[in-house]
Each structure stands twice: as C-alpha cells, then as structure tokens.
C-alpha positions in Angstrom: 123.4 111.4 77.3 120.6 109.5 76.2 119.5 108.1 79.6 119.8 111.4 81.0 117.2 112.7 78.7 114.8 109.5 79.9 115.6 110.3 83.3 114.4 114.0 82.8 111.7 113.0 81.2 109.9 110.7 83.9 110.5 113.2 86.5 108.6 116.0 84.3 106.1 112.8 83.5 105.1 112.4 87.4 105.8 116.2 88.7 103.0 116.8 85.9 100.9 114.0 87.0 101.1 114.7 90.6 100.5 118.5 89.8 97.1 117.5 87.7 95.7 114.8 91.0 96.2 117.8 93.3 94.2 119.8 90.6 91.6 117.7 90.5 91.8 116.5 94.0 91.3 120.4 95.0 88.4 121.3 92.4 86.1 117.8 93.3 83.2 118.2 95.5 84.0 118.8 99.0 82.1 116.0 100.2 84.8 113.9 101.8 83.3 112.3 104.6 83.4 109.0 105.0 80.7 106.8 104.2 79.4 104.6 107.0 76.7 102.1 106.7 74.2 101.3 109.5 72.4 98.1 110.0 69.4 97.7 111.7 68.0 94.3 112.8 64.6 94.3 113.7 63.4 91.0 115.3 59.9 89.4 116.3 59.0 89.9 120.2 59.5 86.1 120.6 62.0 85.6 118.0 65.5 87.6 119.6 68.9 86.6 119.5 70.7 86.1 123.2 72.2 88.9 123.6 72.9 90.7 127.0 74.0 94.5 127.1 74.9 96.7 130.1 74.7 100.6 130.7 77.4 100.4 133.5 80.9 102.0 132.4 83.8 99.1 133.1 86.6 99.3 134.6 
C-alpha cells in the first residue's frame, strides 16, 4: 500500500512540474531565435591569409 502511495505521488510530482515548464515556457518572451555569432576578419592589404574562393556553382 505504501509504495503505491510513493508511486502516485511522483507521477503528480512530474505531471505538476511538466504542467508549470509549459507555463512558463508559454508566458517567456517570444524571442526564440537562435543566436548566431558573426566574425569578421579584417586584414592589412599586404598582410592576407591564402585563401582562394570561387563564384562558380559545383557540380
């Protein structure tokens, strides 16, 4: 009887804490997008790295 009880209670435990994430999860701030970080080198005239690009699709 007794581990019934325990049982009962850890499912009311994490139904309660999933119910409160989605709670909170709901009423943040909307801003969800991801954050991306851009890196810009910027290199002497004289001073740049070896580095070859091409504007031709491969294939």
């Amino acid at each position: 009887m007794m581990r019934k009880n325990i049982l009962g209670a850890a499912v009311i435990f994490f139904v309660t804490l999933a119910f409160l994430l989605m709670i909170d999860d709901i009423t943040s701030n909307g801003n969800h997008e991801p954050q991306t970080t851009s890196q810009v080198e910027v290199y002497d005239q004289n001073n740049q790295p070896d580095i070859a690009t091409l504007d031709e699709d491969e294939q």
